[in-house]
Short mmCIF file of C-alpha atoms and ligand atoms in Angstrom, two decimals:
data_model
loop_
_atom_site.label_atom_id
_atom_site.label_comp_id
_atom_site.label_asym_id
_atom_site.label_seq_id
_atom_site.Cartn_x
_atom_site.Cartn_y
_atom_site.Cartn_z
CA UNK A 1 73.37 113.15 -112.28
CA UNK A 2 72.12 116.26 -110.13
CA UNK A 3 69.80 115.42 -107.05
CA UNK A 4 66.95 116.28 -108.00
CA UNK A 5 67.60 114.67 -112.19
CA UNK A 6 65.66 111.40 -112.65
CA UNK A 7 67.58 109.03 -114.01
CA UNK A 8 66.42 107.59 -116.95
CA UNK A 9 68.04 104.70 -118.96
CA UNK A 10 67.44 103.12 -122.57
CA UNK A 11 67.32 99.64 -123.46
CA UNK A 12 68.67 98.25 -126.25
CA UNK A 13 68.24 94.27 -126.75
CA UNK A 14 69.07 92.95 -130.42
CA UNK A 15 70.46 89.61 -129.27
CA UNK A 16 68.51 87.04 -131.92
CA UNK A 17 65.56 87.82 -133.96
CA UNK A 18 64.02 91.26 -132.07
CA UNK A 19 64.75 94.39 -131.51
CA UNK A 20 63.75 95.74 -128.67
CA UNK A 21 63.59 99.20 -126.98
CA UNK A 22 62.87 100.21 -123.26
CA UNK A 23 63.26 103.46 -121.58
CA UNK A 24 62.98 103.32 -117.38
CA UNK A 25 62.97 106.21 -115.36
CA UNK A 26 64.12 105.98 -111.64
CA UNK A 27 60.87 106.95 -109.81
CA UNK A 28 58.42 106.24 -112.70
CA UNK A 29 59.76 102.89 -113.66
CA UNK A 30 58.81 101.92 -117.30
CA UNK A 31 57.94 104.85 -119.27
CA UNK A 32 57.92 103.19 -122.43
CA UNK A 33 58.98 100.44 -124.95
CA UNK A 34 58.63 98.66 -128.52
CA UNK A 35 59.40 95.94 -129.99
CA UNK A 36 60.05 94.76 -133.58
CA UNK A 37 59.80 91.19 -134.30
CA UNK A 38 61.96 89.72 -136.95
CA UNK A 39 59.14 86.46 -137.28
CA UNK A 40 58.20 87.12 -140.53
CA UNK A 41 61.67 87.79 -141.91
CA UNK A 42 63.19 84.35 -140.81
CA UNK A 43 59.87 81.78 -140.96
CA UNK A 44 60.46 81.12 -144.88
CA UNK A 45 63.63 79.46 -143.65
CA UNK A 46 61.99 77.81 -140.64
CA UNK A 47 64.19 79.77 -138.08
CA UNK A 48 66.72 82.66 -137.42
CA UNK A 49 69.14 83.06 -140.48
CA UNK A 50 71.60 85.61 -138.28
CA UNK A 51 72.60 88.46 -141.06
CA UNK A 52 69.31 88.65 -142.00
CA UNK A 53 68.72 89.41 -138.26
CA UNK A 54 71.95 91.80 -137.89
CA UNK A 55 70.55 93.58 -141.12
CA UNK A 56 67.20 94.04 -139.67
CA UNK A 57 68.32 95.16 -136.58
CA UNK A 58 70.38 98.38 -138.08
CA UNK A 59 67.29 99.35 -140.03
CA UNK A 60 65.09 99.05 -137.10
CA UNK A 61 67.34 100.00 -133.60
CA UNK A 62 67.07 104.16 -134.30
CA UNK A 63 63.27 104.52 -135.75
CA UNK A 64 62.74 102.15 -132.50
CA UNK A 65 64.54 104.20 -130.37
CA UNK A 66 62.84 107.41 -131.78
CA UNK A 67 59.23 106.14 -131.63
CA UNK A 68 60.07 104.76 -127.99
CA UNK A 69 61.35 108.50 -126.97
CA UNK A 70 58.11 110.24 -128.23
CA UNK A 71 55.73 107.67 -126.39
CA UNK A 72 57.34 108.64 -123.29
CA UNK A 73 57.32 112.31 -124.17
CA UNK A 74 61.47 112.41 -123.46
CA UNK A 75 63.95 113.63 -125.76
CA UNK A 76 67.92 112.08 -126.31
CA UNK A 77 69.05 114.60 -123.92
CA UNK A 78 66.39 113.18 -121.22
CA UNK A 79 68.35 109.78 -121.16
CA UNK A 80 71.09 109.20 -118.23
CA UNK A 81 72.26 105.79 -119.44
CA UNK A 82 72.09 103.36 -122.11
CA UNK A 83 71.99 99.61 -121.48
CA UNK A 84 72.30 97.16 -124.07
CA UNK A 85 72.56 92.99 -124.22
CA UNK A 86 75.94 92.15 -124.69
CA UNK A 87 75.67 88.53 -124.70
CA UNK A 88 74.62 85.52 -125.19
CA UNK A 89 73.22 85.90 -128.51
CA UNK A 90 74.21 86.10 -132.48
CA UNK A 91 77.39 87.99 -132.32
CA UNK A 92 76.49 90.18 -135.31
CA UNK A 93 72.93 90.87 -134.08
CA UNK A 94 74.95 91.96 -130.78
CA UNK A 95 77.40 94.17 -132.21
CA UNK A 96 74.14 96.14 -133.60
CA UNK A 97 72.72 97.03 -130.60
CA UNK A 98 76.30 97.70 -129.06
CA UNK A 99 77.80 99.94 -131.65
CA UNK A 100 74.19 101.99 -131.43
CA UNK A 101 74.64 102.20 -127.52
CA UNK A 102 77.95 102.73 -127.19
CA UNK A 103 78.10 105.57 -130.43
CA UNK A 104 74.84 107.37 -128.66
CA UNK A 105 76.19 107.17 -125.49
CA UNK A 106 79.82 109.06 -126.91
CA UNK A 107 77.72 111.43 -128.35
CA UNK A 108 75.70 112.25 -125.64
CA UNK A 109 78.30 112.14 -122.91
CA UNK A 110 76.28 109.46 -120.82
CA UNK A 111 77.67 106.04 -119.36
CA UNK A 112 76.90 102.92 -121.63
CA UNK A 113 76.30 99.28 -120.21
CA UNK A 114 76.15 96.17 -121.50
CA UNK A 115 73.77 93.47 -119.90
CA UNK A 116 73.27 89.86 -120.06
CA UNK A 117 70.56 89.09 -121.69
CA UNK A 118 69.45 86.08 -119.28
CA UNK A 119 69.66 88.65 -116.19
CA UNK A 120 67.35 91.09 -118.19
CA UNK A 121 64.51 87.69 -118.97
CA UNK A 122 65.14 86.80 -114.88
CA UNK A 123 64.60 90.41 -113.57
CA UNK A 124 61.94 91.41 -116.08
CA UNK A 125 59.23 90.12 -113.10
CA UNK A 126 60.72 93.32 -111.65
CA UNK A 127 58.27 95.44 -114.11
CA UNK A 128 55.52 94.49 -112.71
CA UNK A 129 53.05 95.82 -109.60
CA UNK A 130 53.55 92.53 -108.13
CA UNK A 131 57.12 91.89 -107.29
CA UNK A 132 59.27 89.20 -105.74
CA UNK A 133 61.37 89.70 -102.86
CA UNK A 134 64.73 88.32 -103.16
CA UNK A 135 66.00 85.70 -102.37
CA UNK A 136 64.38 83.25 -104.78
CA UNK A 137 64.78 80.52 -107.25
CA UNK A 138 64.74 81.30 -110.86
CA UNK A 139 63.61 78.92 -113.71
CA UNK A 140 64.93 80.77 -117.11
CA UNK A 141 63.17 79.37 -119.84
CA UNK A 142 64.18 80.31 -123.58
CA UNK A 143 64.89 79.19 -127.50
CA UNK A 144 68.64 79.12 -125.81
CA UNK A 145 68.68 78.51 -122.32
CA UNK A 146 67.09 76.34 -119.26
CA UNK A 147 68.28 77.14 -116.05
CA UNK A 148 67.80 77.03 -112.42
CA UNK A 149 69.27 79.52 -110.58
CA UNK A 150 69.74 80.38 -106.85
CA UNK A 151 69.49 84.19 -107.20
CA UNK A 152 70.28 85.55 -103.28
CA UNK A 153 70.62 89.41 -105.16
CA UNK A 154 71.04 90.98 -108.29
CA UNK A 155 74.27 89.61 -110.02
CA UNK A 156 74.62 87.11 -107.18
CA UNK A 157 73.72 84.11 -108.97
CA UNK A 158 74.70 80.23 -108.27
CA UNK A 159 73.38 77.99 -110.95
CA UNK A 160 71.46 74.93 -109.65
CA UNK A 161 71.05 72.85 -113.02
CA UNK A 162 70.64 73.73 -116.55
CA UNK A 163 69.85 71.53 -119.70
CA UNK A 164 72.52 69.01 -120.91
CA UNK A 165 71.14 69.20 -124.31
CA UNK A 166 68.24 71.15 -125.87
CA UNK A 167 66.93 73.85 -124.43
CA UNK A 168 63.39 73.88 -123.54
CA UNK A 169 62.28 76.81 -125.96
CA UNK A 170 64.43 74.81 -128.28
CA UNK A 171 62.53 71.58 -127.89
CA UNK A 172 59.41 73.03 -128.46
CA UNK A 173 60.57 74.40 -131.91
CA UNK A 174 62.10 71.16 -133.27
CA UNK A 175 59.07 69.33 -132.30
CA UNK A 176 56.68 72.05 -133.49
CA UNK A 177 58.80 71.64 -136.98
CA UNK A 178 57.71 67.78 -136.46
CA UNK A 179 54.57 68.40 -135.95
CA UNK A 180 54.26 70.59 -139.44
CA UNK A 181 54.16 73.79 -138.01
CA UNK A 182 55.97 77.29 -138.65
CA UNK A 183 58.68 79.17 -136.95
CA UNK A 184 58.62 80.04 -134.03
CA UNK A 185 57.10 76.59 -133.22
CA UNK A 186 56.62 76.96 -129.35
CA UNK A 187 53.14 79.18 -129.47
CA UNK A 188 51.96 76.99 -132.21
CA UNK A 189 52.38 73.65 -130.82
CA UNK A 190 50.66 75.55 -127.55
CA UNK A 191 47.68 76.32 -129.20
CA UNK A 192 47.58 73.08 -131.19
CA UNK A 193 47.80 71.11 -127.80
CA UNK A 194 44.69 72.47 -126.75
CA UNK A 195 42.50 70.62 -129.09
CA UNK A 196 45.01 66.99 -128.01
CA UNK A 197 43.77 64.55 -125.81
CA UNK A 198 45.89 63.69 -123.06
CA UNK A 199 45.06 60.75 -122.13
CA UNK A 200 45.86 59.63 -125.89
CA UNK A 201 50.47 59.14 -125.43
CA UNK A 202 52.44 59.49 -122.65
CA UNK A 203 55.72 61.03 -123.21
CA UNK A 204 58.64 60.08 -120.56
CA UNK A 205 59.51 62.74 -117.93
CA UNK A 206 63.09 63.06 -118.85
CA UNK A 207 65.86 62.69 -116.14
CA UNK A 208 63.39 63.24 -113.11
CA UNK A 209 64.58 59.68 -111.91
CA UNK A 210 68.02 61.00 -111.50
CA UNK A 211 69.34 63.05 -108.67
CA UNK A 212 70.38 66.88 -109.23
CA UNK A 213 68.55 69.69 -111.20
CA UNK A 214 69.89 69.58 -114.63
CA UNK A 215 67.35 68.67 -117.65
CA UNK A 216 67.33 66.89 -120.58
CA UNK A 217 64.91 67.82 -123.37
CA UNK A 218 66.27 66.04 -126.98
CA UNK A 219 64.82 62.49 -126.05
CA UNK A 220 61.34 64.09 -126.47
CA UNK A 221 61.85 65.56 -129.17
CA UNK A 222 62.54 62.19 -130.96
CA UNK A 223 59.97 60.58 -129.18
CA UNK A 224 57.53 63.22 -130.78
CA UNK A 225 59.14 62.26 -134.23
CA UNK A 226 58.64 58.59 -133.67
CA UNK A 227 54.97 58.93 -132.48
CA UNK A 228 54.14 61.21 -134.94
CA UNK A 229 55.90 58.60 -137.83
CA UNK A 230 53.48 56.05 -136.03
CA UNK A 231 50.67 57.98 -135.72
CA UNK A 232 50.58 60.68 -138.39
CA UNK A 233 46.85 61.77 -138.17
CA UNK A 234 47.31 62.23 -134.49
CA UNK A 235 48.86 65.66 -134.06
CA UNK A 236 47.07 67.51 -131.64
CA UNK A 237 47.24 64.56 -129.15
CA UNK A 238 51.03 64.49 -129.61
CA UNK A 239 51.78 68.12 -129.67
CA UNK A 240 49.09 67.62 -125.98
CA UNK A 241 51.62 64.44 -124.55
CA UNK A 242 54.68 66.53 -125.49
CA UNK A 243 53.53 69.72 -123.69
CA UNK A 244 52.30 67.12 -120.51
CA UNK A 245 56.01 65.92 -120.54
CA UNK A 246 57.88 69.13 -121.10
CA UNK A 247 56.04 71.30 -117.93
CA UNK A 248 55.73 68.58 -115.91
CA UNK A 249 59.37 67.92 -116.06
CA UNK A 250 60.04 71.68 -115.28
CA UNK A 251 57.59 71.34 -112.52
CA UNK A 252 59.34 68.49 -110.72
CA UNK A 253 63.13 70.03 -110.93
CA UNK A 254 61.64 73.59 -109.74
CA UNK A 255 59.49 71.76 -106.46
CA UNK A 256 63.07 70.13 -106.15
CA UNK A 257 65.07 73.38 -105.92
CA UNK A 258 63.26 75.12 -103.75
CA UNK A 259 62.66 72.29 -101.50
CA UNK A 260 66.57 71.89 -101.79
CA UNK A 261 67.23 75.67 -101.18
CA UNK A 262 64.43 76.63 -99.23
CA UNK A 263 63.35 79.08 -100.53
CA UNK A 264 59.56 79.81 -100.73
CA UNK A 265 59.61 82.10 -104.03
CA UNK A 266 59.89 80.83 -107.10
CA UNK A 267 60.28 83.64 -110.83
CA UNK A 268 59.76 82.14 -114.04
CA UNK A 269 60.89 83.95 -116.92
CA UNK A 270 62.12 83.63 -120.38
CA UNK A 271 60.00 82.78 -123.81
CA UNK A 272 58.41 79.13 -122.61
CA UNK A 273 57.20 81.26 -119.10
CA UNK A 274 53.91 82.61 -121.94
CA UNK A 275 52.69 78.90 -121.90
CA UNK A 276 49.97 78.72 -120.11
CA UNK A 277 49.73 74.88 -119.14
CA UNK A 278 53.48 75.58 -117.55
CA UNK A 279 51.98 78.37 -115.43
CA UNK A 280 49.03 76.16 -114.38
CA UNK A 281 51.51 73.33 -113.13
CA UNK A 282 53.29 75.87 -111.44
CA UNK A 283 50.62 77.87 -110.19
CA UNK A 284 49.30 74.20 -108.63
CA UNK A 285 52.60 73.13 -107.59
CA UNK A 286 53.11 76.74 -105.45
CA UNK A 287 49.79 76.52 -103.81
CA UNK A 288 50.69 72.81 -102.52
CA UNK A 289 54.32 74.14 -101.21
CA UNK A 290 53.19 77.29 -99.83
CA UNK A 291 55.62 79.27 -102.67
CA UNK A 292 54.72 82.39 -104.22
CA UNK A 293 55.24 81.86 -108.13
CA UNK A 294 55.52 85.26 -110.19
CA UNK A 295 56.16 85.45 -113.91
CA UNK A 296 56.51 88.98 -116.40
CA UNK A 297 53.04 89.79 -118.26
CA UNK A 298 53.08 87.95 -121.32
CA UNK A 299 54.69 90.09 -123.80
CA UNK A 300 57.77 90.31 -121.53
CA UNK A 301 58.18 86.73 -121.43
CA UNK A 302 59.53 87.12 -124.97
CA UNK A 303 62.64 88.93 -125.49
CA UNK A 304 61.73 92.76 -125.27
CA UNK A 305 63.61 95.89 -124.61
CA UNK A 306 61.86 96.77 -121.39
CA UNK A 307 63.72 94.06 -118.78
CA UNK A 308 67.39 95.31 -120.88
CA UNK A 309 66.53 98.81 -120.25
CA UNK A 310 65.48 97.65 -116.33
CA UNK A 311 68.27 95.26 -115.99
CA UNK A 312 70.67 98.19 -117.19
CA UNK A 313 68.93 100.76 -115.00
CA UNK A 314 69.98 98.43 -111.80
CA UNK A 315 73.55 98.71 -112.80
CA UNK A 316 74.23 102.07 -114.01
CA UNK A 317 72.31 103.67 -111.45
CA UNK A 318 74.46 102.36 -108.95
CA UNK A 319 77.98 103.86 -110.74
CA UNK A 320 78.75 100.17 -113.28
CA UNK A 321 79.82 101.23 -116.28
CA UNK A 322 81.07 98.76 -119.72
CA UNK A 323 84.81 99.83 -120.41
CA UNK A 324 85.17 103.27 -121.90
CA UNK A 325 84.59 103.40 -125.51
CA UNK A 326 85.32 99.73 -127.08
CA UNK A 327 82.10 98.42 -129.04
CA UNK A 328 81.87 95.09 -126.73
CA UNK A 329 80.16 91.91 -126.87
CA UNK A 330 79.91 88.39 -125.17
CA UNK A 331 78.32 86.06 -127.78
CA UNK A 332 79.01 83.32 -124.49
CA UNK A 333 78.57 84.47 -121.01
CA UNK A 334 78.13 82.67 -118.14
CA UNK A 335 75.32 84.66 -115.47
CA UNK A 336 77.93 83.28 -112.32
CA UNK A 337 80.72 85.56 -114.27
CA UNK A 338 78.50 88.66 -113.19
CA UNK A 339 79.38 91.28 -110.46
CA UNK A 340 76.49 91.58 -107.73
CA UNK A 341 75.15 95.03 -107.29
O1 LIG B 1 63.22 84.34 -124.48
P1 LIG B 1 62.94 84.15 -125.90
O2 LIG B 1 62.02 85.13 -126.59
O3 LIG B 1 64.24 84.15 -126.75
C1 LIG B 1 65.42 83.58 -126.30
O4 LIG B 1 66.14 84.25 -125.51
O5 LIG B 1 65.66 82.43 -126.70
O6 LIG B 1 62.34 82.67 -126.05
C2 LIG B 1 61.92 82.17 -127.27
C3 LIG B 1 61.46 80.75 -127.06
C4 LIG B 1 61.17 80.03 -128.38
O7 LIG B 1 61.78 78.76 -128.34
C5 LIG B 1 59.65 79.94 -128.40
O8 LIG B 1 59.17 78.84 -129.14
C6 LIG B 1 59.34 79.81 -126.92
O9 LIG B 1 60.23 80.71 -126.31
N1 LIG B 1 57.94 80.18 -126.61
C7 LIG B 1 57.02 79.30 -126.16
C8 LIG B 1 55.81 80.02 -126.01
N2 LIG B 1 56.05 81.32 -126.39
C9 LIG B 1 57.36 81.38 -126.74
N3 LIG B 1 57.11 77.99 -125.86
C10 LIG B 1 56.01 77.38 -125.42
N4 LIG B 1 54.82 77.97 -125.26
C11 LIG B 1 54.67 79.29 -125.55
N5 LIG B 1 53.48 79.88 -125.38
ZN1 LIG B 2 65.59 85.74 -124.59
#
């Protein structure tokens, strides 16, 4: 890297059922990015069958990566570094995106990096105009994971509470699947709660009775099934009480943590951070406390190769390399294990 070089780094993220492809360039930030969702391959089955992802991925990762070079008007030899998630995720869907890194970055003499995916959803607010100052609290909302996070820097991260069962993401697909509706179930049951009345069930607020941060989101998810065996011709009002429940819950644990930390910031990210009754309670709750809430735009909420390529930049732009050569993945990796930059 001469002076006066920008450095400019490619994403690769192929952790579950998209690929995705960023390029970031030091002074220009995000110079472009694609995505190719895998939702139509793996609905039939009602969710992510993993070597049909890993399949999909190797067809997809290069055309990706070509189409992604000629938006930005950059060629191979343009690119300084390549990040790409190394974990958590499918471990065959991984080893896609890291034998493409690591065999482009051999060829073209350039450091290769893998990231963790959960650092690329909680800095992806980093792409936008609007950015938070650290230190913050981070709520990390996804089809795997729901965490709170004390991030004081990037890489220094001290887990608050996470979910002792189901996911979040998670809990809205199994109870979207209840409800009679397709993969991935989270937007769906969304847009079918708008037309619910909420006044119709209650759901409990799980765990918000108990001391400490960590969540709990299976019970609902069988309270859904039992309403809905109840009362079958009231959908909408269930798929309504179940949203209620869910982002209120998340509401009360993040007004917790940063009253418990405090910290006046507050970055949700992650694929439940799209729903737009969570941002409301948010939103509501930040106002109240005087916190500043930021979230990505919408389609970064969703895995994407943008906040890999951005996550990546951080890192290899400082020196942090991925030892030399070995295709490497993490399928399980926990964000404390990280180095801070
Ligand atoms: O971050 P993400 O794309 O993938 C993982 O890393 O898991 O998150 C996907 C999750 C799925 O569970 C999906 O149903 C959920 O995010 N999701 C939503 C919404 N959009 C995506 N959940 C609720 N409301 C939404 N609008
Ligand atoms: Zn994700």
């Amino acid at each position: 890297m001469s002076a006066t070089r920008p450095f400019i780094t490619l994403g690769i993220e192929s952790s579950c059922d998209e690929t995705g492809i960023g390029l970031y360039h030091s002074e220009q930030g995000l110079i472009g990015h694609q995505l190719f969702s895998q939702v139509e391959i793996h609905a039939e089955y009602g969710g992510v069958v993993p070597e049909l992802a890993s399949r999909d991925h190797i067809q997809r990762a290069l055309p990706l990566i070509k189409a992604v070079l000629k938006e930005a008007e950059c060629t191979l030899n343009d690119i300084s570094g390549i990040a790409y998630t190394a974990g958590p995720g499918l471990a065959g869907a991984l080893l896609v995106g890291s034998a493409v890194a690591k065999s482009l970055a051999w060829s073209l003499k350039i450091p290769a990096l893998g990231v963790h995916h959960m650092e690329g959803h909680l800095l992806a607010p980093l792409l936008e105009d609007k950015q938070p100052k650290f230190p913050f609290v981070a709520l990390l909302v996804s089809g795997g994971h729901t965490m709170l996070i004390d991030v004081k820097a990037i890489g220094d991260y001290e887990i608050l509470g996470e979910s002792l069962d189901d996911a979040v993401g998670e809990a809205f697909d199994k109870t979207a699947k209840i409800l009679g509706l397709g993969y991935p179930g989270g937007p769906a049951l969304a847009k079918l709660a708008k037309a619910g009345d909420q006044a119709a069930f209650t759901f409990p607020r799980p765990m918000i009775d108990r001391p400490g941060l960590d969540f709990s989101f299976s019970g609902l998810k069988t309270f859904a099934r039992n309403t809905v065996a109840k009362y079958p011709e009231q959908k909408a009002d269930i798929a309504k009480a179940f949203e209620v429940a869910a982002t209120s819950t998340l509401m009360i644990k993040c007004r917790r943590a940063l009253e418990q930390t405090n910290r006046d910031t507050l970055v949700v990210a992650g694929g439940v951070s799209a729903n737009l009754a969570l941002r409301q309670e948010l939103d509501a709750m930040g106002l109240k406390l005087g916190a500043q809430v930021f979230y990505p735009r919408q389609e970064f909420c969703t895995d994407n190769g943008a906040m890999i390529a951005l996550a990546g930049h951080l890192r290899l732009s400082k020196g942090q390399l991925s030892s030399e050569g070995e295709i490497s993945i993490r399928p399980r990796w926990s964000l404390e294990e990280l180095e801070a930059v």
